[in-house]
Tab-separated table of C-alpha atoms and ligand atoms in Angstrom:
chain	number	residue	atom	x	y	z
Z	1	UNK	CA	263.266	-0.254	64.559
Z	2	UNK	CA	266.840	-1.468	64.118
Z	3	UNK	CA	266.396	-3.983	61.293
Z	4	UNK	CA	267.643	-2.965	57.850
Z	5	UNK	CA	265.209	-2.868	54.944
Z	6	UNK	CA	265.454	-3.160	51.154
Z	7	UNK	CA	262.646	-2.379	48.702
Z	8	UNK	CA	262.184	-3.273	45.042
Z	9	UNK	CA	259.439	-1.577	43.031
Z	10	UNK	CA	257.505	-3.603	40.443
Z	11	UNK	CA	258.855	-6.903	41.737
Z	12	UNK	CA	256.007	-9.363	41.202
Z	13	UNK	CA	257.709	-10.601	38.016
Z	14	UNK	CA	260.662	-10.166	35.712
Z	15	UNK	CA	263.967	-8.602	36.730
Z	16	UNK	CA	262.471	-7.035	39.879
Z	17	UNK	CA	261.348	-10.468	41.077
Z	18	UNK	CA	264.871	-11.827	40.570
Z	19	UNK	CA	266.363	-8.821	42.391
Z	20	UNK	CA	264.128	-9.659	45.367
Z	21	UNK	CA	265.249	-13.292	45.114
Z	22	UNK	CA	268.910	-12.234	45.169
Z	23	UNK	CA	268.404	-9.789	48.026
Z	24	UNK	CA	266.573	-12.446	50.077
Z	25	UNK	CA	269.643	-14.645	49.737
Z	26	UNK	CA	272.209	-12.017	50.707
Z	27	UNK	CA	270.801	-8.821	52.258
Z	28	UNK	CA	271.078	-8.702	56.039
Z	29	UNK	CA	267.635	-7.381	56.794
Z	30	UNK	CA	264.063	-7.478	55.533
Z	31	UNK	CA	263.383	-7.430	51.786
Z	32	UNK	CA	260.105	-6.079	50.401
Z	33	UNK	CA	258.591	-7.484	47.247
Z	34	UNK	CA	256.098	-4.845	46.100
Z	35	UNK	CA	253.482	-4.778	43.354
Z	36	UNK	CA	250.664	-2.583	42.165
Z	37	UNK	CA	248.340	-5.606	42.150
Z	38	UNK	CA	248.083	-7.374	45.515
Z	39	UNK	CA	247.073	-10.753	44.084
Z	40	UNK	CA	250.024	-10.862	41.673
Z	41	UNK	CA	252.345	-9.760	44.492
Z	42	UNK	CA	251.135	-12.392	46.928
Z	43	UNK	CA	251.514	-15.091	44.285
Z	44	UNK	CA	255.115	-13.971	43.710
Z	45	UNK	CA	255.815	-14.072	47.449
Z	46	UNK	CA	254.368	-17.600	47.581
Z	47	UNK	CA	256.654	-18.620	44.686
Z	48	UNK	CA	259.725	-17.407	46.573
Z	49	UNK	CA	258.541	-19.057	49.785
Z	50	UNK	CA	258.497	-22.359	47.887
Z	51	UNK	CA	262.235	-21.772	47.306
Z	52	UNK	CA	262.729	-21.370	51.063
Z	53	UNK	CA	263.025	-17.562	50.834
Z	54	UNK	CA	261.134	-15.154	53.016
Z	55	UNK	CA	260.352	-11.792	51.393
Z	56	UNK	CA	257.976	-9.347	53.071
Z	57	UNK	CA	255.205	-7.833	50.968
Z	58	UNK	CA	253.581	-4.428	50.535
Z	59	UNK	CA	251.332	-2.986	47.846
Z	60	UNK	CA	253.023	-0.202	45.866
Z	61	UNK	CA	251.814	1.506	42.698
Z	62	UNK	CA	254.423	4.074	41.738
Z	63	UNK	CA	251.854	6.088	39.746
Z	64	UNK	CA	249.691	6.587	42.839
Z	65	UNK	CA	251.158	9.039	45.365
Z	66	UNK	CA	248.772	7.851	48.073
Z	67	UNK	CA	250.004	4.261	47.648
Z	68	UNK	CA	253.636	5.417	47.977
Z	69	UNK	CA	252.833	7.594	51.007
Z	70	UNK	CA	251.092	4.716	52.790
Z	71	UNK	CA	254.161	2.534	52.223
Z	72	UNK	CA	256.520	5.330	53.360
Z	73	UNK	CA	254.573	5.805	56.598
Z	74	UNK	CA	254.557	2.040	57.212
Z	75	UNK	CA	258.346	1.818	56.659
Z	76	UNK	CA	259.046	4.844	58.822
Z	77	UNK	CA	257.005	3.398	61.665
Z	78	UNK	CA	258.354	-0.154	61.386
Z	79	UNK	CA	262.020	0.465	60.430
Z	80	UNK	CA	262.726	4.166	60.882
Z	81	UNK	CA	264.246	4.425	57.379
Z	82	UNK	CA	265.221	2.717	54.116
Z	83	UNK	CA	268.615	1.120	53.425
Z	84	UNK	CA	268.212	-0.043	49.805
Z	85	UNK	CA	265.719	1.212	47.216
Z	86	UNK	CA	265.616	-0.356	43.757
Z	87	UNK	CA	263.490	1.661	41.319
Z	88	UNK	CA	262.690	-1.133	38.893
Z	89	UNK	CA	259.015	-0.652	37.914
Z	90	UNK	CA	258.520	0.508	34.336
Z	91	UNK	CA	256.454	0.003	31.207
Z	92	UNK	CA	257.320	-0.249	27.521
Z	93	UNK	CA	255.038	-0.250	24.498
Z	94	UNK	CA	255.785	-3.048	22.063
Z	95	UNK	CA	257.448	-2.200	18.756
Z	96	UNK	CA	254.219	-3.008	16.907
Z	97	UNK	CA	251.932	-1.082	19.294
Z	98	UNK	CA	249.146	0.772	17.503
Z	99	UNK	CA	248.735	3.592	20.038
Z	100	UNK	CA	249.713	6.985	18.561
Z	101	UNK	CA	253.152	8.299	19.539
Z	102	UNK	CA	251.492	11.058	21.610
Z	103	UNK	CA	249.784	8.435	23.790
Z	104	UNK	CA	252.934	6.335	24.061
Z	105	UNK	CA	254.973	9.416	24.997
Z	106	UNK	CA	252.557	10.581	27.688
Z	107	UNK	CA	252.091	7.158	29.306
Z	108	UNK	CA	255.720	6.042	29.100
Z	109	UNK	CA	257.069	9.295	30.505
Z	110	UNK	CA	254.340	9.323	33.179
Z	111	UNK	CA	255.339	5.906	34.546
Z	112	UNK	CA	259.052	5.585	33.849
Z	113	UNK	CA	260.152	9.148	34.547
Z	114	UNK	CA	257.538	11.207	36.413
Z	115	UNK	CA	256.229	8.407	38.662
Z	116	UNK	CA	259.715	7.145	39.498
Z	117	UNK	CA	260.619	10.747	40.347
Z	118	UNK	CA	257.551	11.256	42.543
Z	119	UNK	CA	258.215	7.913	44.279
Z	120	UNK	CA	261.741	9.126	45.029
Z	121	UNK	CA	260.449	12.465	46.280
Z	122	UNK	CA	258.167	10.645	48.722
Z	123	UNK	CA	260.657	7.971	49.840
Z	124	UNK	CA	263.996	9.844	49.805
Z	125	UNK	CA	263.289	11.787	53.013
Z	126	UNK	CA	263.413	8.484	54.925
Z	127	UNK	CA	266.539	7.082	53.226
Z	128	UNK	CA	269.088	6.366	55.922
Z	129	UNK	CA	272.493	8.037	55.636
Z	130	UNK	CA	274.693	5.649	53.625
Z	131	UNK	CA	271.712	4.116	51.792
Z	132	UNK	CA	271.904	2.784	48.228
Z	133	UNK	CA	269.475	3.634	45.442
Z	134	UNK	CA	269.508	1.672	42.181
Z	135	UNK	CA	267.602	3.151	39.249
Z	136	UNK	CA	266.947	0.445	36.679
Z	137	UNK	CA	267.595	2.192	33.376
Z	138	UNK	CA	268.451	0.463	30.088
Z	139	UNK	CA	270.893	0.566	27.199
Z	140	UNK	CA	268.079	2.716	25.782
Z	141	UNK	CA	268.970	5.219	28.509
Z	142	UNK	CA	272.407	5.928	27.014
Z	143	UNK	CA	272.684	9.605	26.117
Z	144	UNK	CA	273.947	8.821	22.610
Z	145	UNK	CA	270.388	7.698	21.739
Z	146	UNK	CA	269.249	11.341	21.696
Z	147	UNK	CA	269.931	12.805	18.219
Z	148	UNK	CA	270.119	16.483	19.190
Z	149	UNK	CA	273.481	17.817	20.402
Z	150	UNK	CA	271.645	20.744	22.006
Z	151	UNK	CA	269.574	18.323	24.106
Z	152	UNK	CA	272.527	16.071	24.911
Z	153	UNK	CA	274.441	19.096	26.163
Z	154	UNK	CA	271.499	20.182	28.328
Z	155	UNK	CA	270.926	16.682	29.717
Z	156	UNK	CA	274.535	16.261	30.808
Z	157	UNK	CA	274.967	19.815	32.116
Z	158	UNK	CA	276.284	19.354	35.668
Z	159	UNK	CA	274.158	22.286	36.843
Z	160	UNK	CA	270.884	20.830	35.464
Z	161	UNK	CA	268.175	20.777	38.154
Z	162	UNK	CA	265.372	18.230	38.561
Z	163	UNK	CA	262.838	20.897	37.715
Z	164	UNK	CA	264.713	21.757	34.492
Z	165	UNK	CA	265.029	18.062	33.608
Z	166	UNK	CA	261.303	17.537	34.184
Z	167	UNK	CA	260.709	20.555	31.929
Z	168	UNK	CA	262.711	18.858	29.170
Z	169	UNK	CA	260.701	15.644	29.647
Z	170	UNK	CA	257.470	17.672	29.360
Z	171	UNK	CA	258.865	19.353	26.213
Z	172	UNK	CA	259.267	15.893	24.698
Z	173	UNK	CA	255.666	14.909	25.478
Z	174	UNK	CA	254.418	18.188	23.998
Z	175	UNK	CA	256.558	17.694	20.871
Z	176	UNK	CA	255.157	14.164	20.509
Z	177	UNK	CA	251.638	15.593	20.653
Z	178	UNK	CA	252.550	17.992	17.838
Z	179	UNK	CA	254.362	15.248	15.930
Z	180	UNK	CA	257.593	17.273	15.929
Z	181	UNK	CA	259.669	15.137	18.339
Z	182	UNK	CA	261.596	12.896	15.946
Z	183	UNK	CA	264.409	15.189	14.771
Z	184	UNK	CA	265.617	16.167	18.242
Z	185	UNK	CA	264.429	13.321	20.457
Z	186	UNK	CA	264.272	10.344	18.129
Z	187	UNK	CA	261.419	7.887	17.732
Z	188	UNK	CA	261.233	6.084	21.068
Z	189	UNK	CA	259.390	7.280	24.162
Z	190	UNK	CA	261.075	4.475	26.101
Z	191	UNK	CA	264.500	5.881	25.133
Z	192	UNK	CA	263.536	9.365	26.314
Z	193	UNK	CA	262.118	8.011	29.592
Z	194	UNK	CA	265.284	6.042	30.365
Z	195	UNK	CA	267.631	8.859	29.311
Z	196	UNK	CA	265.579	11.043	31.661
Z	197	UNK	CA	265.923	8.495	34.468
Z	198	UNK	CA	269.683	8.308	33.952
Z	199	UNK	CA	270.000	12.108	33.946
Z	200	UNK	CA	267.878	12.142	37.110
Z	201	UNK	CA	270.236	9.619	38.733
Z	202	UNK	CA	273.157	11.996	38.317
Z	203	UNK	CA	271.240	14.916	39.814
Z	204	UNK	CA	270.002	12.785	42.716
Z	205	UNK	CA	273.583	11.746	43.464
Z	206	UNK	CA	274.645	15.385	43.635
Z	207	UNK	CA	271.792	16.177	46.024
Z	208	UNK	CA	272.368	13.180	48.334
Z	209	UNK	CA	276.165	12.960	48.242
Z	210	UNK	CA	276.605	14.758	51.563
Z	211	UNK	CA	274.620	12.008	53.281
Z	212	UNK	CA	276.861	9.293	51.857
Z	213	UNK	CA	273.948	7.958	49.813
Z	214	UNK	CA	274.874	6.159	46.589
Z	215	UNK	CA	272.549	6.550	43.579
Z	216	UNK	CA	273.388	4.694	40.372
Z	217	UNK	CA	271.656	3.793	37.111
Z	218	UNK	CA	271.997	0.335	35.595
Z	219	UNK	CA	271.374	-1.390	32.281
Z	220	UNK	CA	270.380	-4.918	33.376
Z	221	UNK	CA	271.021	-6.482	29.955
Z	222	UNK	CA	268.577	-7.811	27.379
Z	223	UNK	CA	266.484	-10.144	29.495
Z	224	UNK	CA	263.830	-12.796	28.878
Z	225	UNK	CA	260.763	-11.044	30.392
Z	226	UNK	CA	257.280	-9.980	29.356
Z	227	UNK	CA	258.709	-6.541	28.552
Z	228	UNK	CA	261.142	-7.933	25.988
Z	229	UNK	CA	258.435	-10.319	24.657
Z	230	UNK	CA	260.784	-13.032	25.938
Z	231	UNK	CA	263.314	-12.225	23.224
Z	232	UNK	CA	266.151	-11.283	25.583
Z	233	UNK	CA	268.761	-14.043	25.893
Z	234	UNK	CA	269.555	-13.406	29.571
Z	235	UNK	CA	267.599	-15.030	32.394
Z	236	UNK	CA	265.952	-12.800	35.008
Z	237	UNK	CA	268.632	-13.886	37.482
Z	238	UNK	CA	271.328	-12.810	34.998
Z	239	UNK	CA	269.524	-9.471	34.653
Z	240	UNK	CA	269.455	-9.042	38.418
Z	241	UNK	CA	273.244	-9.355	38.739
Z	242	UNK	CA	274.277	-5.747	38.061
Z	243	UNK	CA	271.390	-4.260	40.093
Z	244	UNK	CA	272.346	-6.575	42.982
Z	245	UNK	CA	275.983	-5.545	42.633
Z	246	UNK	CA	275.001	-1.893	43.008
Z	247	UNK	CA	272.632	-2.645	45.891
Z	248	UNK	CA	275.100	-4.777	47.847
Z	249	UNK	CA	278.672	-4.948	46.595
Z	250	UNK	CA	279.853	-1.926	44.620
Z	251	UNK	CA	282.551	0.142	46.329
Z	252	UNK	CA	281.189	3.270	48.046
Z	253	UNK	CA	283.092	5.285	45.436
Z	254	UNK	CA	280.617	4.172	42.731
Z	255	UNK	CA	278.247	7.134	42.720
Z	256	UNK	CA	276.034	8.651	40.072
Z	257	UNK	CA	277.310	6.164	37.496
Z	258	UNK	CA	275.743	4.353	34.537
Z	259	UNK	CA	276.572	0.682	35.006
Z	260	UNK	CA	276.325	-1.992	32.323
Z	261	UNK	CA	274.910	-5.482	32.898
Z	262	UNK	CA	278.455	-6.842	33.230
Z	263	UNK	CA	278.949	-4.493	36.253
Z	264	UNK	CA	281.330	-2.214	34.325
Z	265	UNK	CA	280.897	1.536	34.615
Z	266	UNK	CA	280.328	2.987	31.153
Z	267	UNK	CA	280.529	6.569	30.022
Z	268	UNK	CA	276.956	7.823	29.739
Z	269	UNK	CA	277.707	10.596	27.319
Z	270	UNK	CA	279.892	8.850	24.762
Z	271	UNK	CA	281.115	5.453	23.646
Z	272	UNK	CA	277.988	3.388	24.066
Z	273	UNK	CA	279.193	-0.203	24.488
Z	274	UNK	CA	278.776	-2.190	21.314
Z	275	UNK	CA	278.136	-5.530	23.024
Z	276	UNK	CA	274.919	-7.093	21.854
Z	277	UNK	CA	272.946	-7.023	25.103
K	1	NAP	P1	258.387	-6.707	33.229
K	1	NAP	O1	258.587	-8.170	33.272
K	1	NAP	O2	257.349	-6.113	32.338
K	1	NAP	O3	258.130	-6.220	34.740
K	1	NAP	C1	257.827	-4.893	35.012
K	1	NAP	C2	257.355	-4.793	36.434
K	1	NAP	O4	257.005	-3.426	36.707
K	1	NAP	C3	256.102	-5.630	36.703
K	1	NAP	O5	256.173	-6.168	37.994
K	1	NAP	C4	255.002	-4.577	36.616
K	1	NAP	O6	253.835	-4.928	37.332
K	1	NAP	C5	255.712	-3.420	37.260
K	1	NAP	N1	255.012	-2.154	37.089
K	1	NAP	C6	254.593	-1.553	35.954
K	1	NAP	N2	253.947	-0.437	36.253
K	1	NAP	C7	253.948	-0.307	37.604
K	1	NAP	C8	253.435	0.634	38.517
K	1	NAP	N3	252.729	1.695	38.115
K	1	NAP	N4	253.642	0.466	39.844
K	1	NAP	C9	254.331	-0.611	40.272
K	1	NAP	N5	254.826	-1.555	39.464
K	1	NAP	C10	254.633	-1.396	38.142
K	1	NAP	O7	259.724	-5.949	32.840
K	1	NAP	P2	261.274	-6.284	33.113
K	1	NAP	O8	261.853	-6.647	31.820
K	1	NAP	O9	261.437	-7.151	34.291
K	1	NAP	O10	261.803	-4.811	33.439
K	1	NAP	C11	262.266	-4.432	34.722
K	1	NAP	C12	263.095	-3.177	34.544
K	1	NAP	O11	264.227	-3.461	33.700
K	1	NAP	C13	262.354	-2.040	33.862
K	1	NAP	O12	262.756	-0.814	34.451
K	1	NAP	C14	262.830	-2.119	32.422
K	1	NAP	O13	262.697	-0.888	31.763
K	1	NAP	C15	264.261	-2.523	32.636
K	1	NAP	N6	264.933	-3.150	31.475
K	1	NAP	C16	264.495	-4.348	30.999
K	1	NAP	C17	265.180	-4.928	29.929
K	1	NAP	C18	264.786	-6.288	29.374
K	1	NAP	O14	265.431	-6.756	28.423
K	1	NAP	N7	263.754	-6.955	29.906
K	1	NAP	C19	266.279	-4.280	29.338
K	1	NAP	C20	266.681	-3.048	29.838
K	1	NAP	C21	265.994	-2.505	30.923
K	1	NAP	P3	252.562	-5.668	36.619
K	1	NAP	O15	252.849	-7.122	36.611
K	1	NAP	O16	251.434	-5.275	37.527
K	1	NAP	O17	252.443	-5.088	35.243
């Protein structure tokens, strides 16, 4: 029961895989590589074992509450709590995707915002006091990407609740179904999902602050993965650096922040960094 435990969602490939690799090298406890598909997950574990690393494995589909509950019960029984949770799993439609915006909006928000939220709601009750949560956002999650000042003001309102934020995310999906989303929300469901995740991070920090839990959002950089169609110039290990910093090294004072791939805290609401990645 005493061993520490770290978990990375969606870690059979890409940045999540590299976060597991980095944690295996430095985290003093057990590290769980998780995947929605068991075969892909076990292959990834075997790949890390060939490097002399020793991740544990558990199935985890963030869109399936039962899958998350089974994992929570397993962790509670085996470890008594969670020390590090990295919410990395996400999807993104390609720029040339032919699915209508309404479909892209519903699916992207379902996975990246609502399923990450429900995963947190299931797992947060067993976070240990002092735990660290890293929400993998994106430069797309910078608030300046939302055209409407009214929405930006709502999203950064320090009294915004999770239920109100989820209401705004549902408003976006409904607007996309009506084809009226562009003026206020812009043209990218991925942007809205990651802005939502970053807003959620700030609310989660407020709710967990008393328990000394640190919750931060991170832009990992533009990384060479399937999601970026291998156009990102950074390696997956480069992309894991800022998430690993937040999981392991950031001072305890770093709370509810939006952290850039170079580990610098950036203002979420204004002054989006102009660096290329
Ligand atoms: P990726 O290579 O496509 O990997 C995404 C991972 O998430 C895969 O393991 C995927 O599993 C998993 N996943 C998707 N849906 C899931 C679900 N329902 N349950 C559990 N796992 C699920 O993408 P990546 O580039 O490494 O992205 C990792 C994170 O970084 C994402 O949050 C992404 O938004 C963010 N990010 C990436 C970039 C970039 O340039 N790549 C930039 C900014 C932010 P399957 O293999 O089963 O699909």
